[in-house]
Amino acid sequence: MEMLNFTVGPVQANEEIRAMGQEQVPYFRTTEFSNLMLENEQLVKKFAHASEDAKAVFLTASGTGAMEAAVFNTLTKEDKALIVNGGSFGQRFVDLCALYEIPYTEIKLAFGESLKKEHLAKYANQNYTAFLVNVHETSTGVRYDMDLIHDFCQANNLFLIADNISSFLADEFDMAKLGVDIMIASSQKALACPPGISLLILSPKALDRINNHNVQCLYLNLKLALDNATRGQTPFTPAVGILRQINKRLNQIDVAGGEATEIAKVRDLALYFRENIKDLPLENISESYSNAVTALKPQRENAYEIFTKLKDEYHIWICPNGGEMKDKVFRVGHIGALTTADYDRLIAALKDLKEKGIL
Ligand SMILES: *Cc1c(COP(=O)(O)O)cnc(C)c1O
C-alpha cells in the first residue's frame, strides 16, 4: 500500500510531475534549457509578486543551501542583524550568522508564539542593518506578521531576508509590497517537486550587496550564479530533471489561475482538516497560522507514538517534531497533491486511535 504523505516536505507530487521523473535527463547547455530556466525565473517572480528589476537564481541545494548563500553573499562583519528565532529554522539563521561572524541579536520566541509589536519596539533606532526571518516557522506552524516586519524594516532601513520556503504558494506573499530584499523558496514544499533545488529572488538592493562583496566560496557564489542566469544558465550542472519538473509545475499553476488559486486550494484543505478534528483531543499550538501546516499537541503528550502508529499501521505519514517537542507536538501538512478524501482517511485513522485509547 502506498504511503499517504502529510509531512511538510518532500510532499506528494501530482501524476504529471511524477511521470516526468522517468524521462531521460536532457543535456542542458542548450537554448531550449535556457528558455525553460528563463521561464522558471519569470513565473517564480510573478507568483512572488517580485518587482520587474528583481532577479531569480536557482541553486542545486536544499533550502538551507539558499539560506546560507543569502547570508554570506550579502552580509558582512559590518552588518548588525536581527533574527527572529521561534524554532529550528530561526535557529538555523542564528547558526549561519554565528558561523560567518555576522554580528546579530536574536528575538527569541516561545514555542508557538507569534511576533508582536512589543517584541520589535526595543530594537528600533539601534543601528541594525538587516532583518532575517522565516515567514513561516515550520517547526511550530507559526506564520509571522509580515506587514509588521515590513513597517519595522522600512522605519529602520533594514535589509530584509525572508525564508519563505514553507509559505511560498501556501500563503499570500507580495515581495515588492513587503519590501523584501531576498526571498527564498525550495522545490520540495508547496512547489511539490522532488527535493534538490532552492531558489532566491533578489531585489536591486540585494544585487548591489552581492556585486560589491567578494566571497570565499565557489559553488554558492551568487555573483557567478547571476552572471550565468542572465542567459538562463547555471555555473555548474544543476539538477536538470527537477528544474524541468519545476517548469511543468509552475506552468500548471499558471494555467489553473496563478498563485492565488493554488494558495486557496492549500487554505481550503487546512480549513477542512482543522474543522473536522475539532472533537479530537488535539490542541492547535500556533498563535498565528500558516495554511501550510497545522501543529498539534495531543492531550496524552505521545506525539511520537502517534506518528509511529500512523506510519506502521495506517500507512500515513504525519510530520514528527524533534528535540524537546518530540512527544509534545506533531504536524500535519496541507501542501502537495492532497484531497479532502485523503484528509478523511487521516481523520478516520485519528478517530480509530482515539477509540483504542492511544489518542
Ligand atoms: C524546509 C525548510 C527549510 C529548508 O530545509 P532543507 O532541509 O534544507 O530543505 C528552511 N526553512 C524553512 C522554514 C523550511 O520549512
Tab-separated table of C-alpha atoms and ligand atoms in Angstrom:
chain	number	residue	atom	x	y	z
A	1	MET	CA	0.000	0.000	0.000
A	2	GLU	CA	1.345	3.407	-0.956
A	3	MET	CA	2.035	5.805	1.894
A	4	LEU	CA	-0.170	8.855	2.232
A	5	ASN	CA	2.099	11.815	2.963
A	6	PHE	CA	1.029	14.760	5.155
A	7	THR	CA	4.556	15.860	6.027
A	8	VAL	CA	5.963	19.269	5.105
A	9	GLY	CA	8.455	18.015	2.595
A	10	PRO	CA	9.143	16.208	0.454
A	11	VAL	CA	5.405	16.261	-0.214
A	12	GLN	CA	3.243	14.385	-2.705
A	13	ALA	CA	3.716	15.348	-6.333
A	14	ASN	CA	0.905	15.103	-8.875
A	15	GLU	CA	0.773	12.449	-11.625
A	16	GLU	CA	2.279	14.552	-14.373
A	17	ILE	CA	5.248	15.629	-12.235
A	18	ARG	CA	5.822	12.056	-11.095
A	19	ALA	CA	5.715	10.725	-14.645
A	20	MET	CA	8.427	13.183	-15.640
A	21	GLY	CA	10.726	11.502	-13.137
A	22	GLN	CA	11.011	8.547	-15.525
A	23	GLU	CA	12.197	10.582	-18.501
A	24	GLN	CA	15.780	10.813	-19.676
A	25	VAL	CA	17.543	13.879	-18.307
A	26	PRO	CA	18.471	16.054	-21.287
A	27	TYR	CA	21.713	17.865	-21.986
A	28	PHE	CA	21.363	21.410	-20.652
A	29	ARG	CA	23.832	23.780	-22.345
A	30	THR	CA	21.207	24.480	-24.965
A	31	THR	CA	18.893	27.311	-25.959
A	32	GLU	CA	15.942	25.078	-25.111
A	33	PHE	CA	17.036	24.607	-21.495
A	34	SER	CA	17.985	28.289	-21.187
A	35	ASN	CA	14.486	29.228	-22.290
A	36	LEU	CA	12.989	26.860	-19.730
A	37	MET	CA	15.102	28.453	-16.998
A	38	LEU	CA	14.166	31.989	-18.058
A	39	GLU	CA	10.523	30.933	-17.913
A	40	ASN	CA	11.086	29.479	-14.416
A	41	GLU	CA	12.527	32.821	-13.359
A	42	GLN	CA	9.656	34.773	-14.858
A	43	LEU	CA	6.999	32.551	-13.220
A	44	VAL	CA	8.501	32.459	-9.717
A	45	LYS	CA	8.869	36.251	-9.845
A	46	LYS	CA	5.254	36.560	-10.933
A	47	PHE	CA	3.970	34.253	-8.171
A	48	ALA	CA	6.057	36.049	-5.518
A	49	HIS	CA	4.956	39.493	-6.787
A	50	ALA	CA	8.584	40.490	-7.233
A	51	SER	CA	9.415	43.802	-8.881
A	52	GLU	CA	10.367	43.861	-12.547
A	53	ASP	CA	14.029	44.588	-11.742
A	54	ALA	CA	14.418	41.664	-9.313
A	55	LYS	CA	16.400	38.584	-10.404
A	56	ALA	CA	15.935	34.924	-9.531
A	57	VAL	CA	18.658	32.295	-9.243
A	58	PHE	CA	18.254	28.546	-8.845
A	59	LEU	CA	20.723	26.539	-6.772
A	60	THR	CA	21.172	22.803	-6.710
A	61	ALA	CA	20.984	22.599	-2.940
A	62	SER	CA	18.282	22.060	-0.348
A	63	GLY	CA	16.650	25.135	1.200
A	64	THR	CA	19.419	25.526	3.745
A	65	GLY	CA	21.898	25.994	0.885
A	66	ALA	CA	19.942	29.055	-0.245
A	67	MET	CA	19.726	30.356	3.344
A	68	GLU	CA	23.487	30.014	3.667
A	69	ALA	CA	24.097	31.639	0.269
A	70	ALA	CA	21.844	34.564	1.240
A	71	VAL	CA	23.736	35.138	4.484
A	72	PHE	CA	27.322	35.037	3.292
A	73	ASN	CA	26.794	36.670	-0.118
A	74	THR	CA	25.022	39.727	1.256
A	75	LEU	CA	26.007	40.254	4.909
A	76	THR	CA	29.424	41.163	6.310
A	77	LYS	CA	31.038	41.790	9.675
A	78	GLU	CA	29.991	45.426	9.220
A	79	ASP	CA	26.341	44.431	9.459
A	80	LYS	CA	24.222	44.124	12.565
A	81	ALA	CA	21.411	41.643	12.076
A	82	LEU	CA	18.159	40.994	13.906
A	83	ILE	CA	16.976	37.390	13.690
A	84	VAL	CA	13.537	36.119	14.650
A	85	ASN	CA	14.174	32.811	16.387
A	86	GLY	CA	10.942	30.975	17.118
A	87	GLY	CA	12.056	27.426	16.357
A	88	SER	CA	14.510	25.234	14.490
A	89	PHE	CA	14.515	27.285	11.263
A	90	GLY	CA	15.042	30.574	13.092
A	91	GLN	CA	17.874	28.826	14.908
A	92	ARG	CA	19.368	27.942	11.516
A	93	PHE	CA	19.722	31.637	10.625
A	94	VAL	CA	21.323	32.178	14.048
A	95	ASP	CA	23.795	29.340	13.410
A	96	LEU	CA	24.643	30.755	9.987
A	97	CYS	CA	25.285	34.278	11.288
A	98	ALA	CA	27.429	32.833	14.094
A	99	LEU	CA	29.399	30.742	11.579
A	100	TYR	CA	30.076	33.690	9.265
A	101	GLU	CA	30.720	36.048	12.192
A	102	ILE	CA	27.897	38.396	11.267
A	103	PRO	CA	27.034	40.414	14.404
A	104	TYR	CA	23.448	39.576	15.379
A	105	THR	CA	20.766	39.762	18.032
A	106	GLU	CA	18.120	37.072	18.403
A	107	ILE	CA	14.483	37.815	19.047
A	108	LYS	CA	13.672	34.617	20.919
A	109	LEU	CA	10.060	33.487	20.871
A	110	ALA	CA	8.454	30.719	22.899
A	111	PHE	CA	7.282	27.602	21.051
A	112	GLY	CA	4.188	28.570	19.055
A	113	GLU	CA	4.382	32.271	19.957
A	114	SER	CA	3.719	34.869	17.265
A	115	LEU	CA	5.780	38.009	16.687
A	116	LYS	CA	4.228	41.199	18.075
A	117	LYS	CA	4.952	44.905	18.004
A	118	GLU	CA	6.366	44.845	21.534
A	119	HIS	CA	8.997	42.263	20.550
A	120	LEU	CA	10.386	44.714	17.998
A	121	ALA	CA	9.996	48.047	19.808
A	122	LYS	CA	13.243	47.927	21.772
A	123	TYR	CA	15.304	47.309	18.650
A	124	ALA	CA	14.151	50.463	16.849
A	125	ASN	CA	16.845	53.062	16.120
A	126	GLN	CA	19.662	50.804	17.327
A	127	ASN	CA	21.777	50.843	14.160
A	128	TYR	CA	20.683	47.436	12.961
A	129	THR	CA	21.243	46.894	9.240
A	130	ALA	CA	19.494	43.597	8.450
A	131	PHE	CA	16.479	41.540	9.470
A	132	LEU	CA	16.250	37.769	8.984
A	133	VAL	CA	13.011	35.845	9.336
A	134	ASN	CA	11.363	32.587	8.331
A	135	VAL	CA	7.971	33.762	7.065
A	136	HIS	CA	6.518	30.524	8.390
A	137	GLU	CA	8.491	28.872	11.197
A	138	THR	CA	7.650	25.378	10.017
A	139	SER	CA	8.699	23.693	13.261
A	140	THR	CA	5.912	25.424	15.217
A	141	GLY	CA	3.380	26.213	12.481
A	142	VAL	CA	3.628	29.933	13.268
A	143	ARG	CA	3.380	32.376	10.387
A	144	TYR	CA	4.793	35.774	11.280
A	145	ASP	CA	3.076	39.074	10.607
A	146	MET	CA	4.980	40.265	7.537
A	147	ASP	CA	3.198	43.638	7.472
A	148	LEU	CA	4.516	44.336	10.952
A	149	ILE	CA	8.016	43.278	9.860
A	150	HIS	CA	7.766	45.388	6.718
A	151	ASP	CA	6.839	48.510	8.702
A	152	PHE	CA	9.681	47.949	11.153
A	153	CYS	CA	12.237	47.348	8.386
A	154	GLN	CA	11.102	50.428	6.446
A	155	ALA	CA	11.284	52.641	9.535
A	156	ASN	CA	14.771	51.356	10.386
A	157	ASN	CA	16.121	50.941	6.857
A	158	LEU	CA	16.840	47.225	7.270
A	159	PHE	CA	17.868	44.769	4.570
A	160	LEU	CA	15.157	42.102	4.744
A	161	ILE	CA	15.897	38.419	4.139
A	162	ALA	CA	12.750	36.274	4.139
A	163	ASP	CA	12.951	32.489	4.174
A	164	ASN	CA	9.612	31.815	2.523
A	165	ILE	CA	10.393	28.153	1.915
A	166	SER	CA	7.334	26.597	3.531
A	167	SER	CA	4.986	29.515	2.842
A	168	PHE	CA	5.608	30.199	-0.867
A	169	LEU	CA	2.448	29.146	-2.769
A	170	ALA	CA	0.709	28.319	0.534
A	171	ASP	CA	0.138	31.827	1.941
A	172	GLU	CA	-0.250	35.190	0.245
A	173	PHE	CA	3.057	36.951	-0.244
A	174	ASP	CA	3.878	40.172	-2.081
A	175	MET	CA	7.628	40.593	-2.224
A	176	ALA	CA	7.576	44.116	-3.693
A	177	LYS	CA	4.901	45.454	-1.360
A	178	LEU	CA	6.602	43.902	1.680
A	179	GLY	CA	9.948	45.393	0.683
A	180	VAL	CA	11.626	42.001	0.878
A	181	ASP	CA	15.206	42.042	-0.457
A	182	ILE	CA	15.751	38.298	-0.639
A	183	MET	CA	13.006	35.722	-0.842
A	184	ILE	CA	13.994	32.074	-0.526
A	185	ALA	CA	11.970	29.059	-1.682
A	186	SER	CA	12.707	25.414	-2.423
A	187	SER	CA	11.437	22.587	-4.576
A	188	GLN	CA	10.067	20.141	-2.007
A	189	LYS	CA	7.478	22.251	-0.185
A	190	ALA	CA	4.369	23.718	-1.871
A	191	LEU	CA	6.113	23.544	-5.231
A	192	ALA	CA	5.597	19.809	-4.703
A	193	CYS	CA	8.583	18.610	-6.701
A	194	PRO	CA	11.443	16.374	-5.541
A	195	PRO	CA	13.951	17.949	-3.130
A	196	GLY	CA	17.214	19.295	-4.506
A	197	ILE	CA	16.571	22.791	-5.860
A	198	SER	CA	16.298	26.022	-3.913
A	199	LEU	CA	15.846	29.496	-5.301
A	200	LEU	CA	16.423	33.083	-4.316
A	201	ILE	CA	14.650	36.142	-5.658
A	202	LEU	CA	16.895	39.164	-5.250
A	203	SER	CA	15.876	42.834	-5.118
A	204	PRO	CA	18.106	45.545	-6.658
A	205	LYS	CA	19.399	46.233	-3.136
A	206	ALA	CA	20.381	42.569	-2.791
A	207	LEU	CA	22.045	42.627	-6.223
A	208	ASP	CA	24.106	45.632	-5.129
A	209	ARG	CA	25.249	43.891	-1.993
A	210	ILE	CA	26.175	40.753	-3.938
A	211	ASN	CA	28.105	42.666	-6.589
A	212	ASN	CA	30.083	44.646	-4.003
A	213	HIS	CA	31.033	41.655	-1.904
A	214	ASN	CA	33.874	39.206	-2.523
A	215	VAL	CA	33.004	35.815	-1.090
A	216	GLN	CA	35.294	32.891	-0.349
A	217	CYS	CA	33.086	30.288	-1.970
A	218	LEU	CA	32.796	28.943	-5.480
A	219	TYR	CA	29.714	26.702	-5.502
A	220	LEU	CA	27.305	29.055	-3.746
A	221	ASN	CA	28.753	32.264	-5.161
A	222	LEU	CA	25.682	34.280	-6.161
A	223	LYS	CA	27.613	36.693	-8.380
A	224	LEU	CA	28.615	33.740	-10.534
A	225	ALA	CA	25.064	32.364	-10.451
A	226	LEU	CA	23.653	35.746	-11.510
A	227	ASP	CA	26.130	36.125	-14.386
A	228	ASN	CA	25.009	32.763	-15.720
A	229	ALA	CA	21.316	33.357	-15.030
A	230	THR	CA	21.170	36.306	-17.434
A	231	ARG	CA	21.347	33.723	-20.245
A	232	GLY	CA	19.213	31.122	-18.464
A	233	GLN	CA	22.148	29.024	-17.323
A	234	THR	CA	23.878	27.939	-14.107
A	235	PRO	CA	27.647	27.856	-13.443
A	236	PHE	CA	27.618	24.111	-12.690
A	237	THR	CA	25.475	21.142	-13.702
A	238	PRO	CA	22.136	21.710	-11.956
A	239	ALA	CA	19.512	19.118	-11.031
A	240	VAL	CA	18.220	19.343	-14.607
A	241	GLY	CA	15.403	16.852	-14.091
A	242	ILE	CA	13.974	18.719	-11.109
A	243	LEU	CA	14.213	22.051	-12.905
A	244	ARG	CA	12.127	20.541	-15.711
A	245	GLN	CA	9.574	19.295	-13.170
A	246	ILE	CA	9.512	22.746	-11.568
A	247	ASN	CA	8.853	24.249	-15.000
A	248	LYS	CA	5.921	21.898	-15.551
A	249	ARG	CA	4.513	22.606	-12.103
A	250	LEU	CA	4.836	26.395	-12.464
A	251	ASN	CA	3.034	26.199	-15.794
A	252	GLN	CA	0.288	24.011	-14.294
A	253	ILE	CA	-0.251	26.631	-11.578
A	254	ASP	CA	-0.211	29.457	-14.100
A	255	VAL	CA	-2.809	27.822	-16.333
A	256	ALA	CA	-5.024	26.973	-13.339
A	257	GLY	CA	-5.267	30.632	-12.294
A	258	GLY	CA	-1.907	31.508	-10.804
A	259	GLU	CA	-0.637	31.518	-7.246
A	260	ALA	CA	-3.902	32.840	-5.771
A	261	THR	CA	-5.753	29.699	-6.895
A	262	GLU	CA	-3.000	27.463	-5.535
A	263	ILE	CA	-2.985	29.287	-2.193
A	264	ALA	CA	-6.781	28.997	-1.971
A	265	LYS	CA	-6.517	25.241	-2.536
A	266	VAL	CA	-3.991	24.865	0.301
A	267	ARG	CA	-6.077	27.098	2.572
A	268	ASP	CA	-9.248	25.110	1.899
A	269	LEU	CA	-7.508	21.843	2.795
A	270	ALA	CA	-6.124	23.382	6.003
A	271	LEU	CA	-9.567	24.665	6.995
A	272	TYR	CA	-11.210	21.344	6.142
A	273	PHE	CA	-8.766	19.455	8.354
A	274	ARG	CA	-8.936	21.928	11.265
A	275	GLU	CA	-12.740	21.952	11.160
A	276	ASN	CA	-13.009	18.166	11.184
A	277	ILE	CA	-10.676	17.466	14.093
A	278	LYS	CA	-12.472	19.809	16.478
A	279	ASP	CA	-13.859	16.900	18.503
A	280	LEU	CA	-10.483	15.208	18.914
A	281	PRO	CA	-8.239	15.827	21.950
A	282	LEU	CA	-5.730	17.821	19.932
A	283	GLU	CA	-4.711	21.386	20.655
A	284	ASN	CA	-3.508	23.708	17.887
A	285	ILE	CA	-0.415	25.275	19.423
A	286	SER	CA	0.337	28.073	16.940
A	287	GLU	CA	-0.659	31.656	17.822
A	288	SER	CA	-0.844	32.676	14.160
A	289	TYR	CA	-1.196	30.091	11.415
A	290	SER	CA	0.143	29.352	8.003
A	291	ASN	CA	-2.080	27.478	5.578
A	292	ALA	CA	0.810	25.071	5.061
A	293	VAL	CA	0.782	23.277	8.405
A	294	THR	CA	-1.275	22.534	11.495
A	295	ALA	CA	0.860	21.926	14.613
A	296	LEU	CA	-0.995	19.846	17.174
A	297	LYS	CA	-0.450	18.848	20.752
A	298	PRO	CA	-2.107	15.572	21.789
A	299	GLN	CA	-3.557	15.539	25.305
A	300	ARG	CA	-1.531	12.481	26.304
A	301	GLU	CA	1.748	14.008	25.094
A	302	ASN	CA	2.563	10.967	22.984
A	303	ALA	CA	3.075	12.729	19.667
A	304	TYR	CA	5.876	10.466	18.523
A	305	GLU	CA	3.863	7.331	19.319
A	306	ILE	CA	1.016	8.686	17.190
A	307	PHE	CA	3.424	9.386	14.332
A	308	THR	CA	4.780	5.822	14.558
A	309	LYS	CA	1.324	4.188	14.777
A	310	LEU	CA	0.026	6.122	11.785
A	311	LYS	CA	3.116	5.174	9.798
A	312	ASP	CA	3.229	1.485	10.693
A	313	GLU	CA	-0.458	0.628	10.998
A	314	TYR	CA	-2.247	3.076	8.719
A	315	HIS	CA	0.372	3.833	6.017
A	316	ILE	CA	0.140	7.531	6.779
A	317	TRP	CA	2.999	9.954	7.357
A	318	ILE	CA	2.422	12.960	9.522
A	319	CYS	CA	5.398	15.096	10.499
A	320	PRO	CA	7.041	14.434	13.863
A	321	ASN	CA	8.875	17.159	15.773
A	322	GLY	CA	12.393	16.836	17.072
A	323	GLY	CA	14.203	17.621	20.289
A	324	GLU	CA	12.176	18.672	23.313
A	325	MET	CA	8.975	18.717	21.274
A	326	LYS	CA	9.247	15.092	20.137
A	327	ASP	CA	6.422	13.839	22.350
A	328	LYS	CA	4.537	17.104	22.662
A	329	VAL	CA	3.805	18.092	19.075
A	330	PHE	CA	3.226	16.617	15.658
A	331	ARG	CA	2.399	18.493	12.488
A	332	VAL	CA	0.037	17.855	9.618
A	333	GLY	CA	0.895	19.447	6.282
A	334	HIS	CA	-1.564	20.830	3.739
A	335	ILE	CA	0.805	21.234	0.800
A	336	GLY	CA	1.351	18.837	-2.091
A	337	ALA	CA	-1.099	16.826	-4.168
A	338	LEU	CA	-3.720	16.127	-1.473
A	339	THR	CA	-7.520	15.982	-1.485
A	340	THR	CA	-10.271	16.146	1.136
A	341	ALA	CA	-10.651	12.366	0.674
A	342	ASP	CA	-7.033	11.994	1.825
A	343	TYR	CA	-7.866	14.020	4.949
A	344	ASP	CA	-10.920	11.839	5.554
A	345	ARG	CA	-8.559	8.875	5.696
A	346	LEU	CA	-6.261	10.634	8.173
A	347	ILE	CA	-9.165	11.798	10.344
A	348	ALA	CA	-10.644	8.274	10.369
A	349	ALA	CA	-7.255	6.919	11.497
A	350	LEU	CA	-7.040	9.523	14.274
A	351	LYS	CA	-10.577	8.625	15.406
A	352	ASP	CA	-9.600	4.985	15.395
A	353	LEU	CA	-6.571	5.766	17.580
A	354	LYS	CA	-8.882	7.623	19.954
A	355	GLU	CA	-11.141	4.599	20.262
A	356	LYS	CA	-8.106	2.468	21.040
A	357	GLY	CA	-7.145	4.892	23.804
A	358	ILE	CA	-3.941	5.981	22.114
A	359	LEU	CA	-5.027	9.490	21.155
B	1	LIG	C1	12.020	23.088	4.827
B	1	LIG	C2	12.501	24.388	5.303
B	1	LIG	C3	13.820	24.810	5.083
B	1	LIG	C4	14.825	24.031	4.285
B	1	LIG	O1	15.229	22.855	4.786
B	1	LIG	P1	16.111	21.897	3.871
B	1	LIG	O2	16.039	20.608	4.595
B	1	LIG	O3	17.465	22.462	3.812
B	1	LIG	O4	15.460	21.887	2.520
B	1	LIG	C5	14.185	26.056	5.525
B	1	LIG	N1	13.345	26.862	6.159
B	1	LIG	C6	12.063	26.503	6.380
B	1	LIG	C7	11.161	27.466	7.061
B	1	LIG	C8	11.611	25.254	5.966
B	1	LIG	O5	10.334	24.894	6.176
